[in-house]
């Protein structure tokens, strides 16, 4: 980065400091990861210079021959990876992908149903502070208090009553397998589209270590930077339903439109202009990496590390929502440890361990305080850590959480964290 250093030393220094933070801290935010150098190179390439509004072969600008090739590769690889019939690789994020889907399939005021944010859902699944709760009539379902699993009875009752046009299945803080099939039964009964938001589990699905949303979901969205380990961005996928015309008649031709056409035009020009071609190239690289046998080994280790987190926390008397995990994350209920999520996040941060405070289902505390933290294994696994290191990490976390005011303990944990991180560099 010698050019940046010479031209803008302030930004160079900031990036360098962030690199050092990522290197020296233990990253346990379940939605974060470290991309490969190949993805970083594509994302930092000259493709950022190109305007390419439209889609491959149908652009509003000249000079798109090479970006067309990049986008076509990204589309083809996404389709192979997820066994999908359709892929749109232009959404700038998972939230944008969801917005594109809603714009294609809904009218303002239509009813949508998603998992409540405080029960592990996502802002874009109907939260009142997001477009999804402002533009649409959002009804949320919940998990059960006794076992932390999706309450399908609650979902069915509400779906029958509110007749949603879309049911969203997927979550940001749900440690268990998403049962797409059960969601589809309910969607079919009430005549709703089923939208699988697989942002968190997409790497697991790509590695065939979590059930596929296809053929159950009509449409699927995911971000590309979480367990999938690509650049920051989003995509939309469809399976067989891609082949069915949808009941919107094109005014000029009188032809019934395909859902793929509606999704494409919802993303561009509906919600976005020029696609980020450098990021689309980065997505293509990440999909190629995810198609390799190495990626399966990586996800296997992510899952076994998450299991190890779960066992070690349980052994130390921590309560886990749903009692454990099937995925890459655990959700800790800290109420019996006499610290809030906020206090734990702060103390762990002081010790060089990055997590996020997280609402737990039926949380008596506010979203700014919370009673829980979410702990994920993807990033630490990318650095090469395995179960031996996870056992050490849980021990370090426990020392901090149970002594969250003790500066000496926090400082001694911090040096142990730094030592551990030194043995597992993020980039050579
Ligand atoms: N903010 C992301 C997460 O942390 O799960 C979801 O988009």
PDB file of C-alpha atoms and ligand atoms in Angstrom, residues 29-31 95 122 172-173 199-200 223 225-226 356 374, ligand 1:
ATOM      1  CA  UNK A  29     -18.572 -11.946  15.981  1.00  0.00           C
ATOM      2  CA  UNK A  30     -20.588 -14.699  14.288  1.00  0.00           C
ATOM      3  CA  UNK A  31     -21.220 -12.644  11.143  1.00  0.00           C
ATOM      4  CA  UNK A  95     -30.323  -6.101   3.403  1.00  0.00           C
ATOM      5  CA  UNK A 122     -33.050  -9.552  11.425  1.00  0.00           C
ATOM      6  CA  UNK A 172     -29.105 -13.644  12.699  1.00  0.00           C
ATOM      7  CA  UNK A 173     -28.928 -15.254  16.108  1.00  0.00           C
ATOM      8  CA  UNK A 199     -27.184 -14.933   5.406  1.00  0.00           C
ATOM      9  CA  UNK A 200     -25.705 -16.723   8.389  1.00  0.00           C
ATOM     10  CA  UNK A 223     -24.886 -11.872   2.231  1.00  0.00           C
ATOM     11  CA  UNK A 225     -19.145 -12.120   3.755  1.00  0.00           C
ATOM     12  CA  UNK A 226     -20.186 -14.281   6.693  1.00  0.00           C
ATOM     13  CA  UNK A 356     -21.459  -8.566  20.263  1.00  0.00           C
ATOM     14  CA  UNK A 374     -23.419 -14.116  20.550  1.00  0.00           C
TER      15      UNK A 374
HETATM   16  N1  LIG B   1     -25.566  -7.562  11.232  1.00  0.00           N
HETATM   17  C1  LIG B   1     -25.550  -8.949  10.813  1.00  0.00           C
HETATM   18  C2  LIG B   1     -25.232  -9.853  11.940  1.00  0.00           C
HETATM   19  O1  LIG B   1     -24.387  -9.500  12.731  1.00  0.00           O
HETATM   20  O2  LIG B   1     -25.768 -10.942  12.020  1.00  0.00           O
HETATM   21  C3  LIG B   1     -26.772  -9.342  10.118  1.00  0.00           C
HETATM   22  O3  LIG B   1     -26.879  -8.636   8.936  1.00  0.00           O
END
